CSV table of C-alpha atoms in Angstrom, one decimal:
chain,number,residue,atom,x,y,z
A,28,MET,CA,0.0,0.0,0.0
A,29,MET,CA,1.3,3.4,-0.9
A,30,THR,CA,2.1,5.8,1.9
A,31,ILE,CA,-1.0,7.8,3.0
A,32,SER,CA,-0.4,11.3,4.3
A,33,ARG,CA,-2.0,12.4,7.5
A,34,PRO,CA,-5.4,13.9,6.4
A,35,ALA,CA,-5.8,17.7,7.0
A,36,VAL,CA,-9.6,17.8,7.6
A,37,LYS,CA,-11.2,16.3,10.6
A,38,PRO,CA,-15.0,15.8,11.2
A,39,ALA,CA,-16.5,18.8,12.8
A,40,ASP,CA,-18.3,16.4,15.2
A,41,PRO,CA,-16.3,13.3,16.1
A,42,ARG,CA,-19.2,11.5,17.8
A,43,PHE,CA,-20.0,8.3,16.0
A,44,SER,CA,-21.4,6.4,19.0
A,45,ALA,CA,-24.2,3.9,18.5
A,46,GLY,CA,-26.0,5.2,21.6
A,47,PRO,CA,-26.6,7.7,22.8
A,48,THR,CA,-26.1,9.1,19.4
A,49,ARG,CA,-25.2,12.7,18.5
A,50,LYS,CA,-27.6,15.5,18.9
A,51,ARG,CA,-29.4,17.1,16.0
A,52,PRO,CA,-27.3,19.6,13.9
A,53,GLY,CA,-27.1,23.0,15.6
A,54,TRP,CA,-28.2,21.7,19.0
A,55,THR,CA,-27.2,23.8,22.1
A,56,LEU,CA,-28.4,23.9,25.7
A,57,GLU,CA,-30.7,26.8,24.7
A,58,ALA,CA,-33.0,24.1,23.2
A,59,LEU,CA,-33.9,23.1,26.7
A,60,SER,CA,-34.8,26.5,28.0
A,61,ASP,CA,-38.6,25.8,27.9
A,62,ALA,CA,-38.3,22.6,30.0
A,63,ALA,CA,-40.8,22.2,32.8
A,64,LEU,CA,-38.0,21.9,35.4
A,65,GLY,CA,-38.9,21.5,39.1
A,66,ARG,CA,-42.5,20.6,38.1
A,67,SER,CA,-44.3,17.4,38.8
A,68,HIS,CA,-44.8,15.1,35.8
A,69,ARG,CA,-48.4,14.8,37.1
A,70,SER,CA,-48.9,18.6,36.9
A,71,ALA,CA,-50.9,20.1,34.0
A,72,ILE,CA,-47.7,21.3,32.3
A,73,GLY,CA,-45.8,18.0,33.0
A,74,LYS,CA,-48.5,15.9,31.4
A,75,SER,CA,-48.8,18.4,28.6
A,76,LYS,CA,-45.1,18.0,27.7
A,77,LEU,CA,-45.4,14.2,27.8
A,78,LYS,CA,-48.5,14.3,25.7
A,79,GLN,CA,-46.7,16.6,23.2
A,80,VAL,CA,-44.0,13.9,22.9
A,81,ILE,CA,-46.7,11.3,22.2
A,82,ASP,CA,-48.6,13.4,19.7
A,83,LEU,CA,-45.5,14.6,17.8
A,84,THR,CA,-44.2,11.0,17.7
A,85,ARG,CA,-47.4,9.9,16.1
A,86,GLU,CA,-47.2,12.6,13.5
A,87,VAL,CA,-43.5,12.2,12.6
A,88,LEU,CA,-43.5,8.4,12.6
A,89,GLN,CA,-46.9,8.3,10.8
A,90,VAL,CA,-48.3,5.9,13.4
A,91,PRO,CA,-51.8,4.7,12.6
A,92,ASP,CA,-54.6,6.5,14.6
A,93,ASP,CA,-55.8,3.2,16.2
A,94,HIS,CA,-52.3,2.5,17.8
A,95,ARG,CA,-51.5,3.5,21.4
A,96,ILE,CA,-48.2,5.3,22.1
A,97,GLY,CA,-46.7,5.3,25.6
A,98,ILE,CA,-43.6,6.5,27.3
A,99,VAL,CA,-42.3,3.7,29.6
A,100,PRO,CA,-39.4,3.1,32.0
A,101,ALA,CA,-36.0,1.6,31.4
A,102,SER,CA,-35.3,2.5,27.8
A,103,ASP,CA,-35.9,0.1,24.9
A,104,THR,CA,-35.0,-2.8,27.2
A,105,GLY,CA,-37.8,-2.0,29.6
A,106,ALA,CA,-40.3,-1.6,26.7
A,107,VAL,CA,-39.4,-5.0,25.1
A,108,GLU,CA,-39.5,-6.8,28.4
A,109,MET,CA,-42.8,-5.1,29.4
A,110,ALA,CA,-44.3,-6.5,26.2
A,111,MET,CA,-42.8,-10.0,26.6
A,112,TRP,CA,-43.7,-10.5,30.2
A,113,THR,CA,-47.3,-9.2,29.8
A,114,MET,CA,-48.2,-10.8,26.4
A,115,LEU,CA,-46.3,-14.1,25.9
A,116,GLY,CA,-47.7,-17.4,27.1
A,117,PRO,CA,-51.0,-18.2,25.4
A,118,LYS,CA,-49.5,-19.2,22.1
A,119,PRO,CA,-46.2,-20.9,20.9
A,120,VAL,CA,-43.4,-18.3,20.8
A,121,ILE,CA,-40.5,-17.8,18.3
A,122,VAL,CA,-37.7,-15.5,19.3
A,123,ALA,CA,-35.3,-14.5,16.5
A,124,ALA,CA,-31.8,-13.1,17.2
A,125,TRP,CA,-28.7,-12.3,15.3
A,126,GLU,CA,-26.8,-10.0,17.5
A,127,ASN,CA,-26.3,-9.1,21.2
A,128,PHE,CA,-29.6,-7.4,22.0
A,129,GLY,CA,-31.7,-10.1,20.3
A,130,GLN,CA,-29.8,-12.6,22.3
A,131,ALA,CA,-31.0,-10.8,25.5
A,132,TRP,CA,-34.6,-11.4,24.5
A,133,ILE,CA,-33.7,-15.1,24.1
A,134,VAL,CA,-32.5,-15.1,27.7
A,135,ASP,CA,-35.8,-13.7,28.8
A,136,ALA,CA,-37.8,-16.2,26.9
A,137,ASP,CA,-35.7,-19.3,27.5
A,138,LYS,CA,-34.3,-18.7,31.0
A,139,GLN,CA,-36.7,-16.4,32.8
A,140,LEU,CA,-40.2,-16.9,31.5
A,141,PRO,CA,-41.7,-20.4,31.9
A,142,LEU,CA,-42.8,-20.7,28.3
A,143,ASP,CA,-44.1,-24.1,27.2
A,144,GLU,CA,-43.6,-23.9,23.5
A,145,LEU,CA,-40.5,-21.9,22.5
A,146,THR,CA,-38.5,-21.9,19.2
A,147,LEU,CA,-35.2,-20.0,19.0
A,148,LEU,CA,-33.9,-18.7,15.7
A,149,SER,CA,-30.3,-17.6,15.8
A,150,ALA,CA,-27.7,-16.4,13.2
A,151,ASP,CA,-24.1,-15.2,13.4
A,152,TYR,CA,-23.1,-11.6,13.3
A,153,GLY,CA,-23.6,-10.3,9.8
A,154,LYS,CA,-26.4,-12.6,8.9
A,155,LEU,CA,-30.2,-13.0,9.4
A,156,PRO,CA,-31.9,-16.1,10.8
A,157,ASP,CA,-34.3,-18.2,8.6
A,158,PHE,CA,-37.7,-16.9,9.3
A,159,THR,CA,-39.6,-19.7,7.5
A,160,ALA,CA,-40.3,-21.4,10.8
A,161,TYR,CA,-42.8,-18.6,11.5
A,162,ASP,CA,-46.2,-19.1,9.9
A,163,GLY,CA,-48.3,-16.6,11.9
A,164,SER,CA,-49.8,-19.0,14.4
A,165,GLN,CA,-47.1,-18.1,16.9
A,166,ASP,CA,-46.1,-15.0,18.8
A,167,LEU,CA,-42.9,-13.6,17.4
A,168,VAL,CA,-40.1,-11.5,19.1
A,169,PHE,CA,-37.4,-10.0,16.9
A,170,THR,CA,-35.3,-6.9,16.2
A,171,ALA,CA,-35.8,-4.8,13.2
A,172,ASN,CA,-32.2,-3.6,13.0
A,173,GLY,CA,-29.2,-5.4,14.5
A,174,THR,CA,-27.6,-2.5,16.4
A,175,THR,CA,-24.4,-4.5,17.0
A,176,SER,CA,-24.3,-6.4,13.8
A,177,GLY,CA,-25.2,-3.9,11.1
A,178,VAL,CA,-28.0,-6.2,9.7
A,179,LYS,CA,-31.6,-5.2,9.2
A,180,VAL,CA,-34.8,-6.9,8.3
A,181,ALA,CA,-35.2,-5.6,4.7
A,182,ASP,CA,-38.4,-7.5,3.9
A,183,TYR,CA,-41.3,-8.1,6.3
A,184,GLY,CA,-43.2,-10.3,3.9
A,185,PHE,CA,-42.7,-13.3,6.1
A,186,ILE,CA,-45.3,-11.9,8.5
A,187,PRO,CA,-48.8,-12.7,7.4
A,188,ASP,CA,-51.4,-10.0,7.6
A,189,ASP,CA,-53.9,-12.5,9.0
A,190,ARG,CA,-51.6,-13.9,11.7
A,191,LYS,CA,-53.1,-15.3,14.9
A,192,GLY,CA,-50.1,-14.4,17.1
A,193,VAL,CA,-48.7,-11.0,18.1
A,194,THR,CA,-45.4,-9.7,16.7
A,195,ILE,CA,-43.1,-7.8,19.1
A,196,CYS,CA,-40.5,-5.8,17.3
A,197,ASP,CA,-37.5,-4.2,18.9
A,198,ALA,CA,-37.1,-1.2,16.5
A,199,THR,CA,-34.8,0.9,18.6
A,200,SER,CA,-32.2,1.7,16.0
A,201,ALA,CA,-34.5,1.5,13.0
A,202,VAL,CA,-37.6,3.5,13.8
A,203,TYR,CA,-36.4,6.8,12.5
A,204,ALA,CA,-34.3,5.4,9.7
A,205,GLN,CA,-36.1,2.5,8.0
A,206,ASP,CA,-39.6,1.8,6.8
A,207,LEU,CA,-41.7,0.0,9.4
A,208,PRO,CA,-44.9,-1.8,8.1
A,209,TRP,CA,-47.3,-1.0,10.9
A,210,GLU,CA,-49.9,-3.5,9.7
A,211,LYS,CA,-47.4,-6.3,10.4
A,212,LEU,CA,-46.1,-5.1,13.8
A,213,ASP,CA,-48.3,-5.4,17.0
A,214,VAL,CA,-45.7,-4.0,19.4
A,215,VAL,CA,-43.0,-1.6,18.4
A,216,THR,CA,-40.4,-0.5,21.0
A,217,TYR,CA,-37.5,1.9,20.9
A,218,SER,CA,-35.6,4.5,23.0
A,219,TRP,CA,-34.9,8.2,22.5
A,220,GLN,CA,-31.1,7.5,22.5
A,221,LYS,CA,-30.8,5.6,19.3
A,222,VAL,CA,-31.0,7.7,16.1
A,223,MET,CA,-32.6,10.7,17.8
A,224,GLY,CA,-29.8,11.7,20.2
A,225,GLY,CA,-31.9,11.5,23.3
A,226,GLU,CA,-30.8,11.2,26.8
A,227,ALA,CA,-31.3,8.7,29.7
A,228,ALA,CA,-33.6,5.7,30.0
A,229,HIS,CA,-36.9,6.5,28.4
A,230,GLY,CA,-38.6,3.8,26.4
A,231,MET,CA,-41.4,4.0,23.8
A,232,LEU,CA,-44.1,1.4,23.5
A,233,ILE,CA,-46.4,1.4,20.5
A,234,LEU,CA,-49.4,-1.1,20.6
A,235,SER,CA,-51.7,-2.2,17.8
A,236,PRO,CA,-55.3,-3.0,18.5
A,237,LYS,CA,-54.3,-6.7,18.4
A,238,ALA,CA,-51.8,-6.1,21.1
A,239,VAL,CA,-54.3,-4.3,23.3
A,240,LYS,CA,-56.7,-7.2,22.8
A,241,ARG,CA,-54.1,-9.6,24.0
A,242,LEU,CA,-53.4,-7.5,27.1
A,243,GLU,CA,-57.1,-7.2,28.0
A,244,SER,CA,-57.8,-10.9,27.4
A,245,TYR,CA,-54.8,-12.7,28.9
A,246,THR,CA,-53.5,-12.8,32.4
A,247,PRO,CA,-49.9,-14.1,32.7
A,248,PRO,CA,-49.4,-16.9,35.3
A,249,TRP,CA,-46.3,-15.2,36.7
A,250,PRO,CA,-46.0,-12.1,39.0
A,251,LEU,CA,-45.6,-8.8,37.3
A,252,PRO,CA,-43.6,-5.9,38.8
A,253,LYS,CA,-45.3,-2.6,39.0
A,254,ILE,CA,-43.4,-1.1,36.1
A,255,PHE,CA,-44.6,-3.9,33.8
A,256,ARG,CA,-48.3,-3.6,34.5
A,257,LEU,CA,-50.2,-2.2,31.6
A,258,THR,CA,-53.7,-3.2,32.7
A,259,LYS,CA,-55.9,-2.9,35.8
A,260,GLY,CA,-58.9,-4.8,37.0
A,261,ALA,CA,-59.7,-8.4,38.0
A,262,PRO,CA,-58.3,-11.2,35.8
A,263,GLY,CA,-60.6,-11.7,32.8
A,264,ARG,CA,-62.0,-8.2,33.1
A,265,GLN,CA,-58.8,-6.2,33.0
A,266,ARG,CA,-58.6,-3.1,30.9
A,267,LEU,CA,-55.7,-1.1,29.5
A,268,ILE,CA,-54.4,1.7,31.7
A,269,GLU,CA,-55.1,4.4,29.1
A,270,GLY,CA,-53.3,7.1,31.1
A,271,ILE,CA,-50.0,5.6,30.2
A,272,PHE,CA,-50.7,6.4,26.6
A,273,GLU,CA,-51.9,10.0,27.4
A,274,GLY,CA,-48.8,11.2,29.3
A,275,ALA,CA,-49.4,9.7,32.7
A,276,THR,CA,-46.3,7.6,32.9
A,277,ILE,CA,-45.7,4.6,35.2
A,278,ASN,CA,-42.7,6.1,36.9
A,279,THR,CA,-41.1,9.6,37.1
A,280,PRO,CA,-39.8,10.6,33.7
A,281,SER,CA,-37.2,13.4,33.2
A,282,LEU,CA,-39.0,16.5,31.9
A,283,LEU,CA,-35.6,17.8,30.9
A,284,CYS,CA,-35.1,14.7,28.7
A,285,ALA,CA,-38.7,15.1,27.4
A,286,GLU,CA,-37.9,18.7,26.3
A,287,ASP,CA,-34.8,17.4,24.5
A,288,HIS,CA,-36.7,14.8,22.7
A,289,LEU,CA,-39.4,17.3,21.7
A,290,ASP,CA,-36.6,19.5,20.3
A,291,ALA,CA,-35.4,16.6,18.2
A,292,LEU,CA,-38.9,15.7,16.9
A,293,LYS,CA,-39.5,19.3,15.9
A,294,TRP,CA,-36.2,19.4,14.1
A,295,VAL,CA,-37.1,16.3,12.1
A,296,LYS,CA,-40.5,17.7,11.3
A,297,ALA,CA,-38.9,20.9,10.0
A,298,ASN,CA,-36.2,19.2,8.0
A,299,GLY,CA,-37.9,16.7,5.7
A,300,GLY,CA,-39.8,14.7,8.2
A,301,LEU,CA,-39.4,10.9,8.4
A,302,GLN,CA,-38.5,10.6,4.7
A,303,GLY,CA,-35.8,13.2,5.3
A,304,MET,CA,-34.3,11.1,8.1
A,305,HIS,CA,-34.4,8.0,5.9
A,306,ASP,CA,-32.7,9.8,3.0
A,307,ARG,CA,-29.9,11.3,5.1
A,308,ALA,CA,-29.2,7.9,6.8
A,309,ASP,CA,-29.2,6.2,3.4
A,310,ARG,CA,-26.8,8.8,1.9
A,311,ASN,CA,-24.4,8.6,4.8
A,312,ALA,CA,-24.3,4.8,4.8
A,313,ARG,CA,-23.9,4.7,1.0
A,314,THR,CA,-20.9,6.9,1.2
A,315,ILE,CA,-19.2,4.4,3.6
A,316,TRP,CA,-20.2,1.4,1.5
A,317,ASP,CA,-18.8,3.0,-1.7
A,318,TRP,CA,-15.6,3.7,0.1
A,319,VAL,CA,-15.3,0.1,1.4
A,320,GLU,CA,-15.8,-1.3,-2.1
A,321,LYS,CA,-12.7,0.4,-3.3
A,322,ARG,CA,-10.5,-1.0,-0.5
A,323,ASP,CA,-9.0,-4.5,0.1
A,324,TRP,CA,-8.3,-4.2,3.8
A,325,ILE,CA,-11.9,-3.6,5.1
A,326,ALA,CA,-15.3,-5.1,4.3
A,327,ASN,CA,-18.9,-4.9,5.5
A,328,LEU,CA,-19.8,-7.3,8.2
A,329,CYS,CA,-23.1,-7.9,6.4
A,330,GLU,CA,-22.3,-9.4,3.0
A,331,ASP,CA,-25.9,-9.0,1.7
A,332,ASP,CA,-26.3,-5.5,0.3
A,333,GLU,CA,-30.1,-5.3,0.8
A,334,ARG,CA,-29.8,-6.3,4.5
A,335,ARG,CA,-27.1,-3.8,5.5
A,336,SER,CA,-28.1,-1.3,8.2
A,337,ASN,CA,-28.2,2.3,7.3
A,338,THR,CA,-27.7,3.4,10.9
A,339,GLY,CA,-25.0,1.3,12.5
A,340,VAL,CA,-22.6,0.5,9.7
A,341,CYS,CA,-20.5,-2.4,10.9
A,342,LEU,CA,-17.2,-3.1,9.3
A,343,LYS,CA,-14.5,-5.9,9.6
A,344,ILE,CA,-10.8,-5.9,8.8
A,345,VAL,CA,-10.1,-8.5,6.1
A,346,ASP,CA,-6.5,-7.6,5.3
A,347,PRO,CA,-4.7,-11.1,5.3
A,348,ARG,CA,-2.0,-9.8,7.6
A,349,ILE,CA,-4.6,-9.1,10.2
A,350,ALA,CA,-7.1,-11.9,9.4
A,351,ALA,CA,-4.3,-14.5,10.0
A,352,LEU,CA,-3.8,-13.3,13.6
A,353,PRO,CA,-5.6,-15.0,16.5
A,354,ALA,CA,-9.0,-13.4,17.3
A,355,GLY,CA,-7.7,-11.7,20.4
A,356,GLU,CA,-4.8,-10.0,18.5
A,357,GLN,CA,-7.2,-8.9,15.7
A,358,ALA,CA,-9.3,-7.2,18.3
A,359,VAL,CA,-6.3,-5.5,19.8
A,360,PHE,CA,-5.3,-4.2,16.3
A,361,ALA,CA,-8.8,-2.9,15.7
A,362,LYS,CA,-8.8,-1.2,19.1
A,363,SER,CA,-5.5,0.4,18.4
A,364,ILE,CA,-7.1,2.2,15.4
A,365,VAL,CA,-10.0,3.2,17.5
A,366,ASN,CA,-7.7,4.6,20.2
A,367,LEU,CA,-5.5,6.4,17.6
A,368,LEU,CA,-8.4,8.3,16.0
A,369,ALA,CA,-9.9,9.1,19.5
A,370,ASP,CA,-6.5,10.6,20.5
A,371,GLU,CA,-6.5,12.6,17.3
A,372,GLY,CA,-10.0,13.9,18.0
A,373,VAL,CA,-11.3,12.4,14.8
A,374,ALA,CA,-13.8,9.8,15.9
A,375,LEU,CA,-15.1,8.7,19.3
A,376,ASP,CA,-16.9,5.5,20.4
A,377,PHE,CA,-16.9,3.8,17.1
A,378,GLY,CA,-15.3,0.4,18.0
A,379,ALA,CA,-17.2,-2.8,17.3
A,380,TYR,CA,-19.4,-4.2,20.0
A,381,ARG,CA,-17.5,-6.3,22.5
A,382,THR,CA,-19.1,-9.6,21.4
A,383,ALA,CA,-19.0,-8.8,17.6
A,384,PRO,CA,-16.1,-9.6,15.3
A,385,PRO,CA,-13.1,-7.2,15.5
A,386,GLY,CA,-13.7,-4.0,13.5
A,387,PHE,CA,-15.7,-0.8,13.6
A,388,ARG,CA,-19.2,0.5,14.0
A,389,LEU,CA,-20.0,3.9,12.6
A,390,TRP,CA,-23.3,5.4,13.6
A,391,VAL,CA,-24.5,7.5,10.6
A,392,SER,CA,-28.2,8.1,11.1
A,393,GLY,CA,-30.3,11.1,9.8
A,394,LEU,CA,-28.8,13.4,12.5
A,395,CYS,CA,-25.3,12.8,11.3
A,396,GLU,CA,-23.8,15.5,9.0
A,397,HIS,CA,-22.7,14.0,5.7
A,398,ALA,CA,-19.5,16.1,5.7
A,399,ASP,CA,-18.4,14.3,8.9
A,400,VAL,CA,-19.0,10.9,7.3
A,401,GLU,CA,-16.8,11.9,4.3
A,402,ALA,CA,-14.2,13.4,6.6
A,403,ILE,CA,-13.6,10.3,8.7
A,404,LEU,CA,-12.9,7.9,5.8
A,405,PRO,CA,-9.4,9.2,4.8
A,406,TRP,CA,-8.5,9.0,8.5
A,407,LEU,CA,-9.4,5.3,8.7
A,408,ASP,CA,-7.0,4.6,5.7
A,409,TRP,CA,-4.3,6.6,7.5
A,410,ALA,CA,-4.8,4.9,10.8
A,411,PHE,CA,-4.8,1.5,9.3
A,412,GLU,CA,-1.5,2.1,7.4
A,413,THR,CA,0.0,3.7,10.5
A,414,LYS,CA,-0.8,0.7,12.7
A,415,ILE,CA,0.2,-1.9,10.0
A,416,ALA,CA,3.6,-0.3,9.9
A,417,GLU,CA,4.0,-0.8,13.6
A,418,LEU,CA,3.5,-4.6,13.4
């Protein structure tokens, strides 16, 4: 490889973390000046702020009118587990996973919940499992976008419109960047941190009428902690706690964080809406993919073009000098590049997830400036050559 000079231009914003992701362009603390600080979330202004989040979420994400939207505790993790622990049990269950967070839902289903009929579908990092085992008669739990593997569900056609079971979709890194077919998803969960640059542990729970029917007709045989309870009333006559979906949250939310998320939603609405977010994420990801195709030392972790994530772009080092090393040494080499670019102030928090193959994960959602994506790429070439020379 020819010698590469140290690049002259750095990204204006070096934050490429997968979560929490960077704030929207132009964000300052002034954006939080209207926050209802020091006020109860049960006060009129507190509930109004939370209801604004719900209403603007529906508008920006184009959520159907008959779906409920709620703000729940414990980030996306809390929202997924809330759905699993309250809805699973009456039908056979399939849990599909191909990266770290999907594997966490397998642990819930296989080790924690006493489910009688459970099928686990797994795949290695960079691939999707075979969904043909799902025929619509079962309940299904899966992720829309593999946050740690760079693989997304590109085609939801495997989900029948006339399914008997409910589908629970962890969409935390997909919801503002990829198309979601609401008619095929009964539960959609995500957090404010991923893609939208939000803060702290606030989860979002979106329920279809089918999901509400399940909640009101089925009582799990296991105890439910308070933060998981979505219904009230005697078993067999329970009804959805509607207040959760009108701004009366289960626990105490941060009104400072709510203000921050409102600011992000307003920015999206004013800058092309949901399609604008999709387009910016696609453009940023395509710039990296095109760069990768011209290099022989790096490759996409996902080898299927259509299934590559446009938010968390996951890359692996394929140079034979590195690929021949033991896995631990490969990880050390990749980490040396991550550390070098962090020291240079070029890129922060873009290393591969700890259980993923050695490499990099660049978060390039719709809030990421395209100029920053372009600027980091020459630095990756420079850092690779610099570290290879040290071997």
